[in-house]
CSV table of N, CA, C and O in Angstrom, one decimal:
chain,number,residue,atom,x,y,z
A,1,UNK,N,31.7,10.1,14.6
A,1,UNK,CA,30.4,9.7,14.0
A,1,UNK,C,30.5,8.2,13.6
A,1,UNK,O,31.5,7.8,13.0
A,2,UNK,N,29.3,7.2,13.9
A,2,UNK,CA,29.3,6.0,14.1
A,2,UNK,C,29.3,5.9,12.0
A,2,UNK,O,29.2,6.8,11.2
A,3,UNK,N,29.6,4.2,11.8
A,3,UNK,CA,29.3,4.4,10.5
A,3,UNK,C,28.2,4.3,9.8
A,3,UNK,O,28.0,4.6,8.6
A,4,UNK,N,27.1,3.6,10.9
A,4,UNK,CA,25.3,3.7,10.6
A,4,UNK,C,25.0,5.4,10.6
A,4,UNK,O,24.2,6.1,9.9
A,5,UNK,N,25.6,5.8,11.4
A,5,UNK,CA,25.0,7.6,11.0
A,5,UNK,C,25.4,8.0,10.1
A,5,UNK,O,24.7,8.8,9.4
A,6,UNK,N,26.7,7.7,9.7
A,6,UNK,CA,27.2,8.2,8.3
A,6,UNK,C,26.3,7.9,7.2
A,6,UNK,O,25.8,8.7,6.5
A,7,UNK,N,26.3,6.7,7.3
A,7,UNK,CA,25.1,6.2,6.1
A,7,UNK,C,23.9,6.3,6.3
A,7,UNK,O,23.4,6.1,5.2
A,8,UNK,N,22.8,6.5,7.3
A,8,UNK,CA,21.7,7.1,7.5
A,8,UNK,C,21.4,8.4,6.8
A,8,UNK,O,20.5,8.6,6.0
A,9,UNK,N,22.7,9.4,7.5
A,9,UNK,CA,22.7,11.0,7.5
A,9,UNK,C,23.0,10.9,5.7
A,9,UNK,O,22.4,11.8,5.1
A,10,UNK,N,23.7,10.1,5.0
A,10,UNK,CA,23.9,10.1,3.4
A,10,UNK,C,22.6,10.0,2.8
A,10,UNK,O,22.2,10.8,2.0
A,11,UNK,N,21.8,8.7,3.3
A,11,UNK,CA,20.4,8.7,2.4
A,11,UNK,C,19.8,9.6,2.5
A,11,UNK,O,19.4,10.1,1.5
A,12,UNK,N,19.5,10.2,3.6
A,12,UNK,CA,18.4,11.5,4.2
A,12,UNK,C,18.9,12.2,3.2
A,12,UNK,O,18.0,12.3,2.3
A,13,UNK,N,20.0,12.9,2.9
A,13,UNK,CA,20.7,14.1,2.5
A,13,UNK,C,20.4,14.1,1.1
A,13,UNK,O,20.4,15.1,0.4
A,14,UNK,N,19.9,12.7,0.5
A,14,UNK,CA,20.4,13.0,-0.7
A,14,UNK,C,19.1,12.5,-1.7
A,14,UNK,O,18.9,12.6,-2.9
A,15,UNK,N,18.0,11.9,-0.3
A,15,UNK,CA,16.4,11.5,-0.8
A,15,UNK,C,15.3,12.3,0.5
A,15,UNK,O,15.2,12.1,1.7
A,16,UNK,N,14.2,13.3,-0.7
A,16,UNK,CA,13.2,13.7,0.2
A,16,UNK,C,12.3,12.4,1.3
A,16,UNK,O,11.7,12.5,2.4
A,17,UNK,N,12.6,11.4,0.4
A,17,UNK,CA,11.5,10.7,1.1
A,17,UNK,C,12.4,9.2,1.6
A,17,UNK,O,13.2,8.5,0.9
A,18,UNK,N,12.2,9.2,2.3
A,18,UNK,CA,13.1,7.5,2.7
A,18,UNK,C,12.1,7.1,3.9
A,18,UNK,O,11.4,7.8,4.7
A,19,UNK,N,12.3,5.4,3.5
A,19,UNK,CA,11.3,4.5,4.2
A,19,UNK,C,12.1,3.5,4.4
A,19,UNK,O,12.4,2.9,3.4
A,20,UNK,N,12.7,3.0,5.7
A,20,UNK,CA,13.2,2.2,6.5
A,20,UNK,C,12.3,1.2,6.8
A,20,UNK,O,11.4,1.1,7.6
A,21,UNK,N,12.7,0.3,6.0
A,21,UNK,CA,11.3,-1.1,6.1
A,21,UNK,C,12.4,-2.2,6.0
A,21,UNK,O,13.6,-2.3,5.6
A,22,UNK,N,11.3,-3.3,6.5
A,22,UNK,CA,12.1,-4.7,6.3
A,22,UNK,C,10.9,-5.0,4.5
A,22,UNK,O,9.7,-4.7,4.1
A,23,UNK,N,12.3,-5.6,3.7
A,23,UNK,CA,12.1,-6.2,2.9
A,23,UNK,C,12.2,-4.4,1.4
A,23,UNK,O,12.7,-3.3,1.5
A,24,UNK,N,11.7,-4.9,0.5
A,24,UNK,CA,11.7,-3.7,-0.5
A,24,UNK,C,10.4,-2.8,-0.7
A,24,UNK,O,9.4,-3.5,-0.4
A,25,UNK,N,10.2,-2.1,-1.0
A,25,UNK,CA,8.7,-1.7,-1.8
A,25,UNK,C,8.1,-2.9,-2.5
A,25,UNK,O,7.1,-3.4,-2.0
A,26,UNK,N,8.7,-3.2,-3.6
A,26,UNK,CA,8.1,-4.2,-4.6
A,26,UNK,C,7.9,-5.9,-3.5
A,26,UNK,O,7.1,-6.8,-3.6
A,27,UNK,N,8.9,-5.7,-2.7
A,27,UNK,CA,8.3,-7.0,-1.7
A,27,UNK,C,8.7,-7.1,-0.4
A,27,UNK,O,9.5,-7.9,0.1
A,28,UNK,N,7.7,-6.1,0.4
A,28,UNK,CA,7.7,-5.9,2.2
A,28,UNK,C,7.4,-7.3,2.4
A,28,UNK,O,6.5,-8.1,2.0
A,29,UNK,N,9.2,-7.3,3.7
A,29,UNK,CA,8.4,-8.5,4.3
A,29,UNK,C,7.6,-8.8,5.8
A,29,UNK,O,7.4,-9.9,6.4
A,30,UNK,N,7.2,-7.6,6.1
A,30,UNK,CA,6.5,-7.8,7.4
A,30,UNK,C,5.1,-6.9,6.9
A,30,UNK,O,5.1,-6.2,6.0
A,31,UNK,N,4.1,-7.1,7.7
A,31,UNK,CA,2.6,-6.3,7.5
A,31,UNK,C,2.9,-4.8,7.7
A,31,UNK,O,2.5,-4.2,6.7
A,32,UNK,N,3.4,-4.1,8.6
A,32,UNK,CA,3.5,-2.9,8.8
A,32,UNK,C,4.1,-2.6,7.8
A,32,UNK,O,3.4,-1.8,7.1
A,33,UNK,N,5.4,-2.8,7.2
A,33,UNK,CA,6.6,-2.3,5.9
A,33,UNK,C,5.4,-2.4,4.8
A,33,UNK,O,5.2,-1.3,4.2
A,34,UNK,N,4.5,-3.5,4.4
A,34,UNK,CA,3.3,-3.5,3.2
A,34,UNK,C,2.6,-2.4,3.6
A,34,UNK,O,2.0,-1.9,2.7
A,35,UNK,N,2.5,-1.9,4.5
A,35,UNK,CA,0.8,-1.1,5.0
A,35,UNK,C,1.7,0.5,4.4
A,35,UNK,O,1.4,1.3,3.5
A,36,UNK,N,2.6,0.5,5.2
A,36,UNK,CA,3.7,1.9,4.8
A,36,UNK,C,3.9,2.2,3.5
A,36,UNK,O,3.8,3.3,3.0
A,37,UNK,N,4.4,0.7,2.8
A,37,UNK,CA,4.7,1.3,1.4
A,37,UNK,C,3.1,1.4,0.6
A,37,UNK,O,2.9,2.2,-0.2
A,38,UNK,N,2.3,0.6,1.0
A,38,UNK,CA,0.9,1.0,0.0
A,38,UNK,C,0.4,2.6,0.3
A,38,UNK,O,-0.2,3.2,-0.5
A,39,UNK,N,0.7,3.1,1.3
A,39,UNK,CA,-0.3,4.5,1.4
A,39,UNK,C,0.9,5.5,0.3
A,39,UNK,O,0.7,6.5,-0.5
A,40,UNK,N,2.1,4.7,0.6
A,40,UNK,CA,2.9,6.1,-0.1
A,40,UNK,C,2.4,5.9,-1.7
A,40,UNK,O,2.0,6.7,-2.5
A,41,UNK,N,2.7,4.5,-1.9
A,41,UNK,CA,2.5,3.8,-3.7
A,41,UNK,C,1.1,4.6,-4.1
A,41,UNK,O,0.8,5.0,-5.2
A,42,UNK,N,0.2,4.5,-2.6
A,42,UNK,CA,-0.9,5.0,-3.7
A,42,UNK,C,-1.5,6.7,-3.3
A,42,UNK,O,-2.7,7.0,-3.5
A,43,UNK,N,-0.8,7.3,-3.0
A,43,UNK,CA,-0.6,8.9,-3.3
A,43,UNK,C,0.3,8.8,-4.3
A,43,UNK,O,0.4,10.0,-4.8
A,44,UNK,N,1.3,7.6,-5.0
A,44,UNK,CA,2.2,8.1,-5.8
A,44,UNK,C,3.5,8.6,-5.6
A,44,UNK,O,4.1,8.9,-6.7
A,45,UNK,N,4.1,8.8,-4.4
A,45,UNK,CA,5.3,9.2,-4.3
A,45,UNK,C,5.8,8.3,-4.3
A,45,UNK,O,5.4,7.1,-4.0
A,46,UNK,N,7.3,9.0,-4.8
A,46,UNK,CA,8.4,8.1,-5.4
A,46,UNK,C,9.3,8.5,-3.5
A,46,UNK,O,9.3,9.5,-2.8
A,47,UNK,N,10.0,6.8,-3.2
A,47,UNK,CA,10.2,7.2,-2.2
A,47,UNK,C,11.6,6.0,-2.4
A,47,UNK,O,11.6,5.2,-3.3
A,48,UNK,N,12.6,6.3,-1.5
A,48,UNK,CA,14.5,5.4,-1.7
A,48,UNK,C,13.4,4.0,-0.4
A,48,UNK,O,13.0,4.5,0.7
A,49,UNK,N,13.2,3.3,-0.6
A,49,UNK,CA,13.1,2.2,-0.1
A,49,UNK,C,14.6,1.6,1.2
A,49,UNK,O,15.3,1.5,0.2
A,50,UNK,N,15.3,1.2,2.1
A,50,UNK,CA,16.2,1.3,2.8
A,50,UNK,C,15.8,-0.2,3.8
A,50,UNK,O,15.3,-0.2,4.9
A,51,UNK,N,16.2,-1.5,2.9
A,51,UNK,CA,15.6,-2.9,3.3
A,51,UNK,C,16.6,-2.9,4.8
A,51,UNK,O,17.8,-2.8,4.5
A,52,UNK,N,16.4,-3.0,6.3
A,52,UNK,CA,17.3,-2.8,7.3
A,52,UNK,C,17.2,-4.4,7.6
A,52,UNK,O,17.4,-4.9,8.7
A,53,UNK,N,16.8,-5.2,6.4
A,53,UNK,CA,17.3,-6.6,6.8
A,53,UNK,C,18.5,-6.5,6.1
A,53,UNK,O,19.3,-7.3,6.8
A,54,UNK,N,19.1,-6.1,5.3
A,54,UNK,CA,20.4,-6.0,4.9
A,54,UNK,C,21.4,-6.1,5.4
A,54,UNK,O,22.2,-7.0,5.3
A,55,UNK,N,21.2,-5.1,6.1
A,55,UNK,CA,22.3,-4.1,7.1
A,55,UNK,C,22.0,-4.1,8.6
A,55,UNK,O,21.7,-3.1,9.1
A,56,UNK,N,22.0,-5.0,9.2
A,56,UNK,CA,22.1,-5.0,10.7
A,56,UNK,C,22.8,-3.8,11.6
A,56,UNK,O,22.4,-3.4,12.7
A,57,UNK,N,23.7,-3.3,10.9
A,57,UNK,CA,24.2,-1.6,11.7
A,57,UNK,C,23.1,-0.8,10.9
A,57,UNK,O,22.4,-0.3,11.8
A,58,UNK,N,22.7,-0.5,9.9
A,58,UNK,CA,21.8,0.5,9.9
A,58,UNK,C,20.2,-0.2,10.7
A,58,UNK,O,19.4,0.5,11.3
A,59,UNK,N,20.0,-1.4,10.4
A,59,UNK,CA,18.6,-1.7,11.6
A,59,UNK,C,18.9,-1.3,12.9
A,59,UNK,O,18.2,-0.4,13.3
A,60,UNK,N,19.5,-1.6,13.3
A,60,UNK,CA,20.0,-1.2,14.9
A,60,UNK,C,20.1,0.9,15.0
A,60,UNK,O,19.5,1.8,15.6
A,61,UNK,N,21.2,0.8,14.2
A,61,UNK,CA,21.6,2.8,13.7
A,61,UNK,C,20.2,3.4,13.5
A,61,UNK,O,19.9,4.3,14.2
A,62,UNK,N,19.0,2.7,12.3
A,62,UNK,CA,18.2,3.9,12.4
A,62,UNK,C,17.1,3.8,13.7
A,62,UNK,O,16.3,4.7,13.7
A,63,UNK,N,17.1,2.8,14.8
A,63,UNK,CA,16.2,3.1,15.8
A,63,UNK,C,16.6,4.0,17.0
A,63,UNK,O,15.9,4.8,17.7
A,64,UNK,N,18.0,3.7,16.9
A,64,UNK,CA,18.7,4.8,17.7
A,64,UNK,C,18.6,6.2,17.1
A,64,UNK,O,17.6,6.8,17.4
A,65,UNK,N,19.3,6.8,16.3
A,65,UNK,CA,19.3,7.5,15.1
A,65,UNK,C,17.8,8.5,15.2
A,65,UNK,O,17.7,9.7,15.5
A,66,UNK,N,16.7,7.5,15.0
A,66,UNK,CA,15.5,8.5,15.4
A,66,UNK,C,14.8,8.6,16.7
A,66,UNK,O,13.9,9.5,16.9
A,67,UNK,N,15.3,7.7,17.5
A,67,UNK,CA,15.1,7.6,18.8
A,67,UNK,C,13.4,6.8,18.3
A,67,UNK,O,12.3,7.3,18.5
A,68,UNK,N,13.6,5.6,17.7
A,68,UNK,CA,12.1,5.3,17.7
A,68,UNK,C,12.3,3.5,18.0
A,68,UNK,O,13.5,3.2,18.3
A,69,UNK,N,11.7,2.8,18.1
A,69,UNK,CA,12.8,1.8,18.8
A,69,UNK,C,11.3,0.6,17.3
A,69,UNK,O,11.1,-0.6,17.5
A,70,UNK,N,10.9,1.1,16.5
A,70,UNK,CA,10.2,-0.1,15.5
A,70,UNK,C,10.6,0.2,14.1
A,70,UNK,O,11.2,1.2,13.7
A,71,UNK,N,10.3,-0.3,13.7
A,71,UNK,CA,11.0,-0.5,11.7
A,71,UNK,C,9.0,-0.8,11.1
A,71,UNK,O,8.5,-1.8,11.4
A,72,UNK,N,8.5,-0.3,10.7
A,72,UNK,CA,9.3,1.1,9.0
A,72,UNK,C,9.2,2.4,9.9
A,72,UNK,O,8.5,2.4,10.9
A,73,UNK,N,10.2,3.5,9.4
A,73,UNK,CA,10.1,4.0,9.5
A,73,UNK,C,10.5,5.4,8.5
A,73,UNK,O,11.5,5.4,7.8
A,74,UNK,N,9.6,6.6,8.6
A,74,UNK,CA,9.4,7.3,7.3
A,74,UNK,C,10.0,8.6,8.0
A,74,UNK,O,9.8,9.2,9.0
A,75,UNK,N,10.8,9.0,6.8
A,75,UNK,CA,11.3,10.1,6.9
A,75,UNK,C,11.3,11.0,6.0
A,75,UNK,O,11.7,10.6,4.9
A,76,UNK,N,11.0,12.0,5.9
A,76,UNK,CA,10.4,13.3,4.8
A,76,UNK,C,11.2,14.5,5.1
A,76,UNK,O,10.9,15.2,6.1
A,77,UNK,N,12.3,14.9,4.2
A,77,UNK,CA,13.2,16.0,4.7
A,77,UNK,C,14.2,16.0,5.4
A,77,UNK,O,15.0,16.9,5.8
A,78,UNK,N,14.2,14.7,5.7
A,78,UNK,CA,15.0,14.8,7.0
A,78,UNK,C,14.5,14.5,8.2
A,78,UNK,O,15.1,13.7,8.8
A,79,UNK,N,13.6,14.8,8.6
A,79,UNK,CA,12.4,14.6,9.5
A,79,UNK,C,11.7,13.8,9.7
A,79,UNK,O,10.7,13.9,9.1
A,80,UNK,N,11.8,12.4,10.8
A,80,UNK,CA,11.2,11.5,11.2
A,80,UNK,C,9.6,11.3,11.5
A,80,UNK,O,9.1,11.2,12.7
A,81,UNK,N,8.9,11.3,10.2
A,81,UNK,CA,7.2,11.2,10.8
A,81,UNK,C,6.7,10.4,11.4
A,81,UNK,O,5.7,10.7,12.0
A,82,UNK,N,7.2,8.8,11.5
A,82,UNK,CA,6.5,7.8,11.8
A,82,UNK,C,6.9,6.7,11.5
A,82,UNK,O,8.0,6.3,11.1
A,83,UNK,N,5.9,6.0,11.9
A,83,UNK,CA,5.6,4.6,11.7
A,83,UNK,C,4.4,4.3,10.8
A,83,UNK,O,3.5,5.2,10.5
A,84,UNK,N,4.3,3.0,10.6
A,84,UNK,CA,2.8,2.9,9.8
A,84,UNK,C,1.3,3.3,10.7
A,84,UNK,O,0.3,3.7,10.1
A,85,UNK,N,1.4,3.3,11.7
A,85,UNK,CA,0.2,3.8,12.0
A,85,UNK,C,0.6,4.9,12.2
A,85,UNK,O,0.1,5.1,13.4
A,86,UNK,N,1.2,5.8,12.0
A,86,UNK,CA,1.1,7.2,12.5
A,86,UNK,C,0.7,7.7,10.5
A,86,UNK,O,-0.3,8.2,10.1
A,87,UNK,N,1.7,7.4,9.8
A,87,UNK,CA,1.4,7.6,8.5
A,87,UNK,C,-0.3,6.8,8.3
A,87,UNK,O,-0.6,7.4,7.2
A,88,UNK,N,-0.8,6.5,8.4
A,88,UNK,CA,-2.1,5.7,8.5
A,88,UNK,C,-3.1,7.1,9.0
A,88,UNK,O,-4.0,7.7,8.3
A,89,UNK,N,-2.5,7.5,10.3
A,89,UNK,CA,-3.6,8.3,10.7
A,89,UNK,C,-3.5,9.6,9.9
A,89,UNK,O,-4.5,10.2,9.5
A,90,UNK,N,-2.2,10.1,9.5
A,90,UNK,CA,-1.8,11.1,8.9
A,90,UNK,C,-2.2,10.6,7.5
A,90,UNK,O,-2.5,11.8,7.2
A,91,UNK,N,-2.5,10.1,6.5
A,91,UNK,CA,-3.0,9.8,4.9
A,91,UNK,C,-4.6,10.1,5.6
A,91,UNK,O,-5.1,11.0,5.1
A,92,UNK,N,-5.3,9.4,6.6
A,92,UNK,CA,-6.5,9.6,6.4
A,92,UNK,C,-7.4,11.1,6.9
A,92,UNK,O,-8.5,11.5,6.7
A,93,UNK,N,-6.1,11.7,7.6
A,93,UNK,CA,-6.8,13.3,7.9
A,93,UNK,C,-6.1,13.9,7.1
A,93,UNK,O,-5.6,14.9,7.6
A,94,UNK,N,-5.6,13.5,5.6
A,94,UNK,CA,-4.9,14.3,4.7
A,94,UNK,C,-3.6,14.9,4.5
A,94,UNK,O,-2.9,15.5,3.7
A,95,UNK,N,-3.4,14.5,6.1
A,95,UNK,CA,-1.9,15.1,6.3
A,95,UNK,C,-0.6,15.3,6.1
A,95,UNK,O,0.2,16.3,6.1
A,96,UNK,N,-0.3,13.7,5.8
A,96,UNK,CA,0.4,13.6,4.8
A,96,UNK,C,0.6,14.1,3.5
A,96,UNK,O,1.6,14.5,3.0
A,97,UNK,N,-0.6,14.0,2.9
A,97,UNK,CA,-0.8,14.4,1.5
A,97,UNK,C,-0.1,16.1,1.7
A,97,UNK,O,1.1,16.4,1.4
A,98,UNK,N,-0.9,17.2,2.3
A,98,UNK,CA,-0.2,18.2,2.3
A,98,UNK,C,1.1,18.6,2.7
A,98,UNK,O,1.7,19.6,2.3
A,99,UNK,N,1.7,17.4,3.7
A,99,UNK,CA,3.3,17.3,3.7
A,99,UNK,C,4.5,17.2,3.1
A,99,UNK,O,5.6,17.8,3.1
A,100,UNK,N,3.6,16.0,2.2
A,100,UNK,CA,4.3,15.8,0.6
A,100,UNK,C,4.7,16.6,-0.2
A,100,UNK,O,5.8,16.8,-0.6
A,101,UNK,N,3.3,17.3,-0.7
A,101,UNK,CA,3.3,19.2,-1.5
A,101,UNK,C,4.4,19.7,-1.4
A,101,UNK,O,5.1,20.0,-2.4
A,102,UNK,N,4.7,19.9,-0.2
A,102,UNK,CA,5.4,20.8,-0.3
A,102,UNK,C,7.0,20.5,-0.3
A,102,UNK,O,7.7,21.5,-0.5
């Protein structure tokens, strides 16, 4: 097992919500990473922020990793939902929100 899966498969395991963005919550540095963290900030979930400007093996590890080939990307349980516009279309038919719940 590579050492970006090791440490991917650690954050997943150990946070419901993780968000693979460039830059932090408190300061996304690309438009998509802002658009991602505002819908989550404003339903309110508390979510591990995972800046992949840091770490060049986990930037590279989580596109492989989820088979998604763009950054942010949101993971809930374990489970790869998206990107900002998929979380975009999913907040506005509520879907997220009931994903959250539970």
């Amino acid at each position: 097992m590579s050492d970006a899966k090791t440490k991917i498969e650690a954050l997943l395991n150990s946070n419901k919500v993780v968000l693979f963005m460039k830059g932090t919550q408190q300061f996304p540095m690309c438009g998509f990473s802002a658009r991602a963290t505002a819908i989550l900030q404003d339903m309110g979930v508390e979510f591990k922020d995972v800046n992949v400007l840091d770490d060049e093996e986990i930037r590279q590890g989580i596109k492989d990793y989820g088979n998604w080939p763009t950054i942010p990307q949101l993971y809930i349980d374990k489970k790869l939902i998206g990107g900002s516009d998929i979380m975009m279309e999913m907040y506005q038919a509520g879907e997220l929100q009931s994903l959250l719940k539970n």
